[in-house]
Tab-separated table of C-alpha atoms and ligand atoms in Angstrom:
chain	number	residue	atom	x	y	z
A	15	MET	CA	-0.017	0.002	0.048
A	16	SER	CA	1.349	3.451	-0.977
A	17	ARG	CA	2.249	5.868	1.743
A	18	THR	CA	0.334	8.982	2.046
A	19	TYR	CA	0.511	12.552	3.391
A	20	CYS	CA	-1.756	15.385	4.099
A	21	ILE	CA	-0.818	18.988	4.221
A	22	LYS	CA	-2.966	21.757	5.964
A	23	THR	CA	-2.291	25.120	4.555
A	24	TYR	CA	-3.305	28.286	6.701
A	25	GLY	CA	-2.722	32.117	5.508
A	26	CYS	CA	-2.062	33.724	2.027
A	27	GLN	CA	-1.394	32.422	-1.399
A	28	MET	CA	2.341	32.532	-0.678
A	29	ASN	CA	1.725	29.724	1.728
A	30	SER	CA	-0.512	27.998	-0.700
A	31	HIS	CA	2.218	28.046	-3.154
A	32	GLU	CA	4.752	26.738	-0.594
A	33	SER	CA	2.255	23.854	0.092
A	34	GLU	CA	2.652	23.085	-3.546
A	35	LYS	CA	6.400	23.017	-3.065
A	36	LEU	CA	6.142	20.838	0.006
A	37	SER	CA	3.725	18.497	-1.909
A	38	GLY	CA	6.203	18.666	-4.550
A	39	ILE	CA	8.848	17.216	-2.351
A	40	LEU	CA	6.575	14.459	-0.681
A	41	SER	CA	5.577	13.450	-4.060
A	42	SER	CA	9.004	12.917	-5.308
A	43	ARG	CA	9.833	10.765	-2.077
A	44	GLY	CA	6.861	8.475	-3.396
A	45	TYR	CA	4.003	9.607	-0.987
A	46	ASP	CA	0.420	10.057	-2.202
A	47	GLU	CA	-1.745	12.701	-1.088
A	48	THR	CA	-4.937	12.434	0.854
A	49	ASP	CA	-6.927	15.009	2.819
A	50	ASN	CA	-7.704	12.647	5.570
A	51	ILE	CA	-5.531	13.032	8.674
A	52	ASP	CA	-6.799	9.585	9.915
A	53	ILE	CA	-5.016	7.690	7.325
A	54	ALA	CA	-2.019	9.839	6.574
A	55	ASP	CA	1.542	8.628	7.260
A	56	ILE	CA	2.752	12.248	7.316
A	57	VAL	CA	0.701	15.575	8.510
A	58	LEU	CA	2.226	18.749	7.706
A	59	LEU	CA	0.542	22.234	8.975
A	60	ASN	CA	1.958	24.997	6.907
A	61	THR	CA	1.066	28.070	9.313
A	62	CYS	CA	0.244	31.502	9.280
A	63	CYS	CA	0.695	34.226	12.229
A	64	ILE	CA	-0.792	37.258	10.525
A	65	ARG	CA	-3.519	37.532	13.122
A	66	GLU	CA	-3.913	36.083	16.709
A	67	SER	CA	-7.093	34.307	15.061
A	68	ALA	CA	-5.092	32.328	12.697
A	69	GLU	CA	-2.687	31.001	15.524
A	70	THR	CA	-5.756	30.059	17.708
A	71	HIS	CA	-7.223	28.182	14.689
A	72	ILE	CA	-3.999	26.221	14.193
A	73	LEU	CA	-3.374	25.380	17.842
A	74	GLY	CA	-7.095	24.049	17.951
A	75	ASN	CA	-6.251	21.790	14.865
A	76	LEU	CA	-2.991	20.556	16.508
A	77	GLY	CA	-5.548	19.056	19.361
A	78	ILE	CA	-7.243	17.237	16.831
A	79	ILE	CA	-4.050	15.847	15.364
A	80	LYS	CA	-2.731	15.088	18.746
A	81	LYS	CA	-5.688	12.631	18.996
A	82	ALA	CA	-5.146	11.206	15.774
A	83	LYS	CA	-1.451	10.524	16.588
A	84	GLU	CA	-2.078	8.744	19.922
A	85	LYS	CA	-4.180	6.177	17.778
A	86	ARG	CA	-1.389	5.909	15.235
A	87	PRO	CA	1.964	6.704	16.896
A	88	SER	CA	3.604	6.082	13.638
A	89	MET	CA	2.194	9.045	11.912
A	90	ILE	CA	4.771	11.837	11.471
A	91	VAL	CA	3.620	15.251	12.123
A	92	GLY	CA	5.409	18.394	11.022
A	93	VAL	CA	4.709	21.877	11.668
A	94	CYS	CA	6.386	24.749	9.477
A	95	GLY	CA	5.667	28.296	8.192
A	96	CYS	CA	5.356	31.690	9.402
A	97	MET	CA	4.008	30.586	12.929
A	98	THR	CA	6.884	28.597	13.877
A	99	GLN	CA	9.575	31.270	12.243
A	100	GLN	CA	8.598	33.797	15.059
A	101	ASN	CA	11.027	34.610	17.526
A	102	GLY	CA	10.944	31.861	20.454
A	103	ALA	CA	7.984	30.223	18.967
A	104	ALA	CA	9.401	26.809	17.933
A	105	GLU	CA	10.554	26.183	21.531
A	106	LYS	CA	7.319	27.150	22.793
A	107	LEU	CA	5.624	24.888	20.423
A	108	LYS	CA	7.775	21.940	21.322
A	109	LYS	CA	6.993	22.345	24.781
A	110	ARG	CA	3.364	22.694	24.305
A	111	CYS	CA	3.045	19.992	21.792
A	112	PRO	CA	5.781	17.381	22.374
A	113	PHE	CA	4.044	14.972	19.937
A	114	ILE	CA	5.279	16.933	16.913
A	115	ASP	CA	8.013	15.249	15.114
A	116	ILE	CA	9.462	17.934	12.858
A	117	ILE	CA	9.348	21.856	13.484
A	118	PHE	CA	10.725	24.017	10.749
A	119	GLY	CA	10.367	27.742	9.480
A	120	THR	CA	10.069	29.662	6.388
A	121	HIS	CA	13.383	29.726	5.256
A	122	ASN	CA	14.385	25.853	5.050
A	123	LEU	CA	11.062	24.290	3.581
A	124	HIS	CA	13.541	22.610	0.856
A	125	MET	CA	15.216	20.559	3.654
A	126	LEU	CA	11.783	18.753	4.272
A	127	SER	CA	13.331	15.525	2.860
A	128	GLU	CA	16.207	15.467	5.041
A	129	TYR	CA	13.839	16.169	8.105
A	130	LEU	CA	11.875	13.058	7.149
A	131	ASP	CA	14.797	11.045	6.810
A	132	SER	CA	15.570	11.705	10.602
A	133	ALA	CA	11.805	11.538	11.832
A	134	GLU	CA	11.511	8.282	10.148
A	135	LYS	CA	14.239	7.124	12.343
A	136	GLY	CA	12.397	8.327	15.310
A	137	LYS	CA	14.572	11.292	15.702
A	138	LYS	CA	12.785	14.523	16.413
A	139	VAL	CA	13.638	17.599	14.288
A	140	ILE	CA	13.343	21.362	15.190
A	141	ASP	CA	15.362	23.773	12.785
A	142	ILE	CA	14.791	27.353	12.464
A	143	TRP	CA	16.841	29.415	10.506
A	144	ASP	CA	17.615	32.838	11.549
A	145	SER	CA	17.971	34.164	8.018
A	146	GLU	CA	16.697	33.719	4.442
A	147	GLY	CA	19.850	32.424	2.751
A	148	GLN	CA	19.946	31.913	-1.037
A	149	ILE	CA	16.617	31.370	-3.134
A	150	GLU	CA	16.216	27.748	-3.871
A	151	GLU	CA	15.430	27.302	-7.444
A	152	GLY	CA	14.095	24.142	-9.231
A	153	LEU	CA	12.322	22.592	-6.382
A	154	PRO	CA	9.616	20.052	-7.487
A	155	ILE	CA	6.052	21.599	-7.459
A	156	LYS	CA	2.860	19.478	-7.232
A	157	ARG	CA	0.240	22.149	-8.215
A	158	ILE	CA	-3.347	22.052	-6.976
A	159	GLY	CA	-4.999	23.351	-10.211
A	160	LYS	CA	-4.506	22.781	-13.970
A	161	ILE	CA	-5.835	26.266	-14.921
A	162	SER	CA	-4.666	28.921	-12.565
A	163	ALA	CA	-1.105	28.551	-11.383
A	164	LEU	CA	0.810	30.786	-8.640
A	165	VAL	CA	4.344	31.938	-9.292
A	166	ASN	CA	6.572	33.544	-6.773
A	167	ILE	CA	8.629	36.468	-8.352
A	168	MET	CA	10.098	37.883	-4.787
A	169	TYR	CA	10.121	36.765	-0.992
A	170	GLY	CA	10.303	38.637	2.173
A	171	CYS	CA	9.328	42.221	2.758
A	172	ASP	CA	11.455	45.320	3.963
A	173	ASN	CA	8.543	47.386	4.642
A	174	PHE	CA	8.200	46.956	8.321
A	175	CYS	CA	4.533	48.487	8.496
A	176	SER	CA	3.989	48.759	12.291
A	177	TYR	CA	1.368	46.476	12.774
A	178	CYS	CA	2.870	43.563	10.551
A	179	ILE	CA	4.774	40.306	11.509
A	180	VAL	CA	5.553	39.546	8.125
A	181	PRO	CA	8.913	41.195	7.658
A	182	TYR	CA	10.184	39.203	10.932
A	183	VAL	CA	9.237	35.824	9.738
A	184	ARG	CA	9.968	36.109	5.994
A	185	GLY	CA	12.974	37.981	6.194
A	186	ARG	CA	14.370	40.437	3.768
A	187	GLU	CA	13.187	41.331	0.269
A	188	ARG	CA	14.614	39.255	-2.415
A	189	SER	CA	13.751	38.891	-6.223
A	190	ARG	CA	14.161	36.042	-8.288
A	191	ASN	CA	16.125	36.005	-11.394
A	192	PRO	CA	13.724	37.195	-14.305
A	193	GLN	CA	14.918	34.248	-16.616
A	194	ASN	CA	13.726	31.998	-13.926
A	195	ILE	CA	10.594	33.712	-13.610
A	196	ILE	CA	10.000	33.459	-17.347
A	197	SER	CA	11.064	30.050	-17.864
A	198	ASP	CA	8.595	29.028	-15.216
A	199	VAL	CA	5.620	31.014	-16.797
A	200	LYS	CA	6.427	29.698	-20.254
A	201	ASN	CA	6.378	25.989	-18.957
A	202	LEU	CA	2.827	26.923	-17.249
A	203	ILE	CA	1.426	28.299	-20.422
A	204	ASP	CA	2.953	25.513	-22.587
A	205	GLY	CA	1.182	22.941	-20.065
A	206	GLY	CA	-2.028	24.578	-20.340
A	207	TYR	CA	-2.482	27.166	-17.722
A	208	ARG	CA	-4.224	30.124	-18.689
A	209	GLU	CA	-4.092	32.157	-15.396
A	210	ILE	CA	-0.606	33.057	-13.953
A	211	THR	CA	-0.754	34.907	-10.655
A	212	LEU	CA	2.896	36.677	-9.752
A	213	LEU	CA	3.337	36.549	-6.080
A	214	GLY	CA	5.417	38.966	-3.624
A	215	GLN	CA	4.388	40.960	-0.704
A	216	ASN	CA	5.247	44.022	-2.533
A	217	VAL	CA	5.600	43.172	-6.267
A	218	ASN	CA	6.286	46.702	-6.948
A	219	SER	CA	9.570	46.682	-5.645
A	220	TYR	CA	10.648	43.498	-7.541
A	221	SER	CA	14.088	44.307	-9.049
A	222	CYS	CA	16.799	41.874	-10.338
A	223	ASP	CA	19.602	42.291	-12.962
A	224	GLY	CA	18.323	45.833	-13.848
A	225	VAL	CA	14.963	44.360	-14.446
A	226	ASP	CA	11.808	46.405	-12.799
A	227	PHE	CA	8.363	44.956	-12.127
A	228	ALA	CA	6.975	46.958	-15.349
A	229	GLU	CA	9.992	45.244	-17.521
A	230	LEU	CA	9.106	41.880	-15.916
A	231	LEU	CA	5.461	42.207	-16.935
A	232	ASN	CA	6.679	43.513	-20.359
A	233	ARG	CA	8.960	40.526	-20.900
A	234	LEU	CA	6.301	38.143	-19.606
A	235	SER	CA	3.458	39.250	-21.802
A	236	ASP	CA	5.860	38.788	-24.860
A	237	LEU	CA	5.494	34.979	-24.527
A	238	GLU	CA	3.147	33.281	-26.914
A	239	GLY	CA	0.100	31.701	-26.148
A	240	ASN	CA	-3.358	32.100	-24.574
A	241	TYR	CA	-3.200	33.317	-21.094
A	242	TRP	CA	-3.403	36.270	-18.606
A	243	ILE	CA	-1.156	37.577	-15.850
A	244	LYS	CA	-2.539	38.815	-12.489
A	245	PHE	CA	-0.077	39.741	-9.439
A	246	LEU	CA	-0.472	40.168	-5.777
A	247	THR	CA	0.049	42.294	-3.882
A	248	SER	CA	1.052	46.020	-4.731
A	249	HIS	CA	1.987	48.615	-1.883
A	250	PRO	CA	0.609	52.077	-3.007
A	251	LYS	CA	3.853	53.661	-2.364
A	252	ASP	CA	5.575	51.877	-5.111
A	253	LEU	CA	2.819	51.178	-7.794
A	254	SER	CA	4.215	53.239	-10.847
A	255	GLU	CA	2.834	54.640	-13.761
A	256	LYS	CA	4.970	52.425	-15.923
A	257	VAL	CA	3.511	49.275	-14.508
A	258	ILE	CA	0.178	50.838	-15.158
A	259	SER	CA	0.762	51.919	-18.765
A	260	THR	CA	2.401	48.516	-19.580
A	261	ILE	CA	-0.685	46.667	-18.256
A	262	ALA	CA	-2.718	49.082	-20.593
A	263	GLN	CA	-0.601	48.247	-23.549
A	264	LYS	CA	-0.146	44.478	-23.381
A	265	GLU	CA	-2.969	42.066	-24.152
A	266	HIS	CA	-1.815	39.302	-21.761
A	267	LEU	CA	-2.036	41.670	-18.558
A	268	ALA	CA	-5.313	41.643	-16.761
A	269	HIS	CA	-7.008	44.754	-15.697
A	270	PHE	CA	-7.135	43.860	-12.125
A	271	ILE	CA	-5.323	45.533	-9.323
A	272	HIS	CA	-5.204	44.747	-5.661
A	273	LEU	CA	-3.895	47.796	-3.815
A	274	PRO	CA	-4.328	47.592	-0.059
A	275	ILE	CA	-5.015	51.088	1.663
A	276	GLN	CA	-5.486	49.779	5.175
A	277	SER	CA	-6.658	52.882	6.395
A	278	GLY	CA	-8.288	56.311	5.213
A	279	SER	CA	-6.805	58.603	8.038
A	280	ASP	CA	-3.451	60.134	7.286
A	281	ARG	CA	-2.718	60.420	10.994
A	282	ILE	CA	-3.236	56.326	11.282
A	283	LEU	CA	-1.327	55.817	7.971
A	284	GLN	CA	1.596	57.320	9.416
A	285	LEU	CA	1.313	55.493	12.616
A	286	MET	CA	1.221	52.370	10.227
A	287	ASN	CA	4.536	53.326	8.692
A	288	ARG	CA	2.642	53.073	5.148
A	289	LYS	CA	4.473	56.201	3.682
A	290	TYR	CA	1.465	57.395	1.589
A	291	SER	CA	-1.295	59.887	2.585
A	292	ALA	CA	-4.973	59.093	1.779
A	293	LYS	CA	-4.519	61.725	-1.294
A	294	GLU	CA	-1.671	60.086	-2.778
A	295	TYR	CA	-3.420	56.675	-2.718
A	296	LEU	CA	-6.619	58.265	-4.308
A	297	ASP	CA	-4.073	59.928	-7.060
A	298	LYS	CA	-2.731	56.489	-7.772
A	299	ILE	CA	-6.330	55.138	-8.058
A	300	GLU	CA	-7.142	58.107	-10.564
A	301	MET	CA	-4.006	57.308	-12.743
A	302	VAL	CA	-4.826	53.540	-12.558
A	303	LYS	CA	-8.581	54.175	-13.699
A	304	SER	CA	-7.365	56.636	-16.619
A	305	TYR	CA	-5.119	54.045	-17.968
A	306	LEU	CA	-7.762	51.155	-17.337
A	307	PRO	CA	-11.258	52.435	-17.161
A	308	ASP	CA	-12.634	48.737	-16.935
A	309	VAL	CA	-10.137	47.854	-13.809
A	310	GLY	CA	-11.259	45.804	-11.045
A	311	LEU	CA	-10.132	46.934	-7.796
A	312	SER	CA	-9.755	45.108	-4.481
A	313	CYS	CA	-8.250	46.059	-1.175
A	314	ASP	CA	-7.306	45.200	2.347
A	315	ILE	CA	-8.514	47.497	5.065
A	316	MET	CA	-7.811	47.034	8.897
A	317	VAL	CA	-10.271	48.616	11.467
A	318	GLY	CA	-9.304	49.442	15.126
A	319	PHE	CA	-5.714	49.982	14.557
A	320	PRO	CA	-4.295	51.608	17.846
A	321	THR	CA	-5.654	54.860	18.585
A	322	GLU	CA	-8.128	54.894	15.676
A	323	THR	CA	-10.869	57.386	16.485
A	324	GLU	CA	-14.468	57.587	15.020
A	325	GLU	CA	-13.309	60.421	12.833
A	326	ASP	CA	-10.274	58.116	11.285
A	327	PHE	CA	-12.673	55.372	10.778
A	328	LEU	CA	-14.977	57.748	8.943
A	329	GLN	CA	-12.106	58.820	6.705
A	330	THR	CA	-11.885	55.266	5.863
A	331	LEU	CA	-15.392	54.903	4.880
A	332	ASP	CA	-15.069	57.836	2.780
A	333	VAL	CA	-12.473	56.108	0.587
A	334	VAL	CA	-14.236	53.076	0.275
A	335	GLU	CA	-17.227	55.072	-1.003
A	336	LYS	CA	-14.750	57.060	-3.369
A	337	VAL	CA	-12.589	54.158	-4.862
A	338	GLY	CA	-15.491	51.648	-5.399
A	339	TYR	CA	-13.674	48.122	-4.826
A	340	SER	CA	-15.387	45.019	-6.377
A	341	ASN	CA	-13.727	43.046	-3.541
A	342	LEU	CA	-12.680	44.416	0.058
A	343	TYR	CA	-10.916	42.125	2.350
A	344	SER	CA	-11.453	43.707	5.817
A	345	PHE	CA	-9.735	42.691	9.209
A	346	ILE	CA	-9.941	43.580	12.848
A	347	TYR	CA	-6.445	44.742	13.695
A	348	SER	CA	-4.676	41.975	15.939
A	349	GLN	CA	-1.631	42.632	18.396
A	350	ARG	CA	1.379	40.973	17.015
A	351	LYS	CA	4.351	40.478	19.622
A	352	GLY	CA	7.360	42.253	18.410
A	353	THR	CA	5.739	44.581	16.075
A	354	PRO	CA	5.632	48.494	17.069
A	355	ALA	CA	1.875	48.925	17.329
A	356	ASP	CA	1.618	45.991	20.081
A	357	LYS	CA	2.958	48.950	22.131
A	358	MET	CA	0.393	51.689	21.175
A	359	THR	CA	-2.794	52.385	22.882
A	360	GLN	CA	-5.515	49.817	21.697
A	361	VAL	CA	-8.961	50.249	20.765
A	362	PRO	CA	-11.524	48.281	22.672
A	363	ILE	CA	-12.803	45.376	20.800
A	364	GLU	CA	-16.323	46.236	20.862
A	365	ILE	CA	-15.580	49.283	19.093
A	366	LYS	CA	-13.569	47.234	16.633
A	367	LYS	CA	-16.494	44.913	16.261
A	368	GLU	CA	-18.766	47.857	15.778
A	369	ARG	CA	-16.680	49.393	12.827
A	370	ILE	CA	-16.038	46.158	10.879
A	371	ASP	CA	-19.710	45.624	10.720
A	372	ARG	CA	-20.158	49.014	9.372
A	373	LEU	CA	-17.494	48.712	6.709
A	374	ILE	CA	-18.750	45.412	5.622
A	375	LYS	CA	-22.238	46.831	5.268
A	376	LYS	CA	-20.892	49.581	3.090
A	377	GLN	CA	-18.938	47.482	1.024
A	378	PHE	CA	-21.936	45.231	0.625
A	379	VAL	CA	-23.989	48.152	-0.950
A	380	ILE	CA	-20.952	49.329	-3.091
A	381	ALA	CA	-20.191	45.785	-4.369
A	382	ASN	CA	-23.858	45.280	-5.308
A	383	LYS	CA	-24.097	48.318	-7.359
A	384	ILE	CA	-20.619	47.742	-9.119
A	385	ALA	CA	-22.189	44.205	-10.033
A	386	GLU	CA	-25.537	45.918	-11.096
A	387	ASP	CA	-23.551	48.416	-13.351
A	388	SER	CA	-21.935	45.189	-15.237
A	389	ILE	CA	-25.425	44.090	-16.366
A	390	GLY	CA	-25.574	44.345	-20.214
A	391	LYS	CA	-21.625	44.410	-20.491
A	392	ILE	CA	-19.658	41.616	-22.256
A	393	TYR	CA	-16.433	40.077	-20.612
A	394	THR	CA	-13.702	37.693	-21.571
A	395	VAL	CA	-14.298	34.927	-18.929
A	396	LEU	CA	-11.933	32.122	-17.813
A	397	CYS	CA	-14.077	29.222	-17.143
A	398	ASP	CA	-12.540	27.349	-14.192
A	399	GLY	CA	-15.576	25.552	-12.668
A	400	LYS	CA	-19.133	24.019	-13.142
A	401	GLU	CA	-21.789	24.053	-10.543
A	402	SER	CA	-25.081	22.254	-11.432
A	403	ASP	CA	-26.070	23.658	-14.799
A	404	LYS	CA	-24.020	26.855	-14.783
A	405	PHE	CA	-20.172	27.314	-15.608
A	406	ILE	CA	-18.278	29.417	-13.216
A	407	GLY	CA	-15.432	31.381	-14.196
A	408	LYS	CA	-13.932	35.037	-13.619
A	409	THR	CA	-13.037	37.975	-15.692
A	410	GLY	CA	-9.874	39.701	-16.340
A	411	SER	CA	-10.682	42.290	-13.472
A	412	ASP	CA	-11.346	39.360	-11.272
A	413	LYS	CA	-15.142	39.276	-10.681
A	414	LYS	CA	-16.758	36.042	-10.392
A	415	VAL	CA	-19.402	35.133	-13.098
A	416	ALA	CA	-21.989	31.972	-13.410
A	417	PHE	CA	-22.968	31.569	-17.024
A	418	THR	CA	-24.687	29.211	-19.366
A	419	GLY	CA	-23.507	28.453	-22.778
A	420	SER	CA	-22.879	25.507	-25.115
A	421	ASN	CA	-19.357	26.231	-26.343
A	422	ALA	CA	-17.607	26.765	-22.936
A	423	ARG	CA	-15.029	24.375	-21.931
A	424	LEU	CA	-13.262	24.347	-18.531
A	425	GLY	CA	-9.859	26.163	-18.803
A	426	GLU	CA	-10.688	28.081	-21.731
A	427	PHE	CA	-11.674	31.883	-22.436
A	428	THR	CA	-15.340	32.542	-23.340
A	429	ARG	CA	-17.040	35.916	-24.488
A	430	VAL	CA	-19.909	36.326	-21.756
A	431	ARG	CA	-22.751	39.002	-21.494
A	432	ILE	CA	-24.020	39.710	-17.988
A	433	THR	CA	-27.764	39.186	-17.480
A	434	GLU	CA	-28.346	39.629	-13.958
A	435	ALA	CA	-26.699	40.606	-10.739
A	436	HIS	CA	-27.575	38.997	-7.203
A	437	ASN	CA	-25.692	40.280	-4.015
A	438	SER	CA	-22.720	41.109	-6.271
A	439	LYS	CA	-22.685	37.846	-7.861
A	440	LEU	CA	-22.799	37.936	-11.606
A	441	ILE	CA	-24.939	35.935	-13.926
A	442	GLY	CA	-24.392	35.567	-17.728
A	443	ILE	CA	-24.942	33.782	-20.918
A	444	GLU	CA	-22.255	32.939	-23.536
A	445	VAL	CA	-22.226	35.130	-26.472
A	446	GLN	CA	-20.875	33.606	-29.885
B	18	SAH	N1	1.944	42.595	1.755
B	18	SAH	C1	0.635	42.807	1.741
B	18	SAH	C2	-0.147	42.271	2.881
B	18	SAH	C3	0.085	41.017	3.260
B	18	SAH	S1	-0.877	40.596	4.921
B	18	SAH	C4	0.310	44.332	1.625
B	18	SAH	O1	1.451	45.143	2.036
B	18	SAH	O2	-0.594	44.843	1.369
B	18	SAH	C5	-2.353	40.735	4.513
B	18	SAH	C6	-3.451	41.488	5.057
B	18	SAH	O3	-3.412	41.262	6.452
B	18	SAH	C7	-2.762	43.139	4.969
B	18	SAH	O4	-3.031	43.642	4.248
B	18	SAH	C8	-3.518	43.509	6.285
B	18	SAH	O5	-4.814	44.377	5.865
B	18	SAH	C9	-3.730	42.368	7.257
B	18	SAH	N2	-3.105	42.473	8.405
B	18	SAH	C10	-1.587	42.367	8.521
B	18	SAH	N3	-1.179	42.486	9.730
B	18	SAH	C11	-2.339	42.316	10.406
B	18	SAH	C12	-2.709	42.425	11.950
B	18	SAH	N4	-1.589	42.501	12.981
B	18	SAH	N5	-4.031	42.562	12.432
B	18	SAH	C13	-4.911	42.594	11.298
B	18	SAH	N6	-4.772	42.453	10.250
B	18	SAH	C14	-3.352	42.469	9.495
B	19	SF4	FE1	3.304	43.336	6.090
B	19	SF4	FE2	3.540	45.985	5.267
B	19	SF4	FE3	5.112	44.085	4.273
B	19	SF4	FE4	2.781	44.006	3.663
B	19	SF4	S1	4.047	45.577	2.981
B	19	SF4	S2	4.002	42.126	4.225
B	19	SF4	S3	1.518	44.825	5.248
B	19	SF4	S4	4.829	44.807	6.427
B	20	F3S	FE1	1.100	34.601	4.469
B	20	F3S	FE2	0.370	34.477	7.104
B	20	F3S	FE3	2.599	34.273	6.632
B	20	F3S	S1	-0.529	35.885	5.756
B	20	F3S	S2	3.274	35.604	4.680
B	20	F3S	S3	1.067	33.040	5.818
B	20	F3S	S4	1.908	35.395	8.274
């Protein structure tokens, strides 16, 4: 009988993609994938610590895994990723959960095979690297999807936003060689992938061998094939007109920008160390809309950052109203040890909850209005699923569409006319 592994992934797309690399390593060792921890020979948790809720959730799941390991002591349990990379976290985790066999961090996932060699001999491993080391190229990757693929263009973050743990657990910013990225993307397109999402904490600061992000996009979009390219995440301070004009000129670059503002108050933005004002952000949005009138915009916003007043929050609501995001990811600020904001005067949880409710309600109305404005328009849609009698797909501006049609095929682009909108969900019909 074949040996199996199960990976539980928490957090962002960066982590999802890294789990594809962990999967690649395990597959090349001859393991098959399962989603059932009750039969898996290896269970790996690829963790996140962006907010306290993520860590609480993971610790809860470790309780379930502990029970499974009591029943089957031969099962190997590994924990890796951002949570274990925090200062002192691995030792604490080892004490709290002595049943874990392997603990490693974000800088050494390529070592998994060596760690398994030890664990299979009954030797426990705890290995956290203090610094990032060289970018590991050429790791095997076992991808989850066949239509959309994630490609790292850079690692780490140098921005040190005052609330954020990422720079501490992901190390300093480093960009992959453009040739390696182009060759990965070419292979994916040749292998039938239609949507490539480039990943980095701040893709706009990509820089390697004299190639900046705009030039990287330019070179990637010269590749032959039937595909579009999206990217995450753009930091507003670094999003350049050159990037946007490149997107406007090249057909393979999707008209979608995720541009997190975090807060609409200049006082809070300064405390957050974001290095732009609300006005500068709105000017960038105007610039984007002038080049790409059909752009889809999404955003991250945090409520209840230390010292946030009602007035600060109203300024955030004002930005949301002015920009018109088709998607908004809103979060309650969560204290992270070792970050400057942890030491600032905190906002009571009831106020944070009340504010996030108001923000979600406002966004609901805006997203509905944007969806209704799409009725009658025709979009190119990448078909990536099927639900009962309808195909599911998304537009280049990253809007989800359910549609009917006789020519649509999974993994292909189709032209769809929007006929209805229900609670911001688009319904359409294929046009010939
Ligand atoms: N590099 C990306 C964000 C990565 S983290 C960027 O700069 O936009 C994803 C989102 O999590 C952030 O945009 C922020 O809104 C949220 N976040 C980060 N730290 C947080 C914290 N301590 N509490 C609550 N939300 C947080
Ligand atoms: Fe965190 Fe700021 Fe870096 Fe994004 S840019 S990962 S929010 S420190
Ligand atoms: Fe991502 Fe969470 Fe780490 S959001 S970078 S997995 S802390």
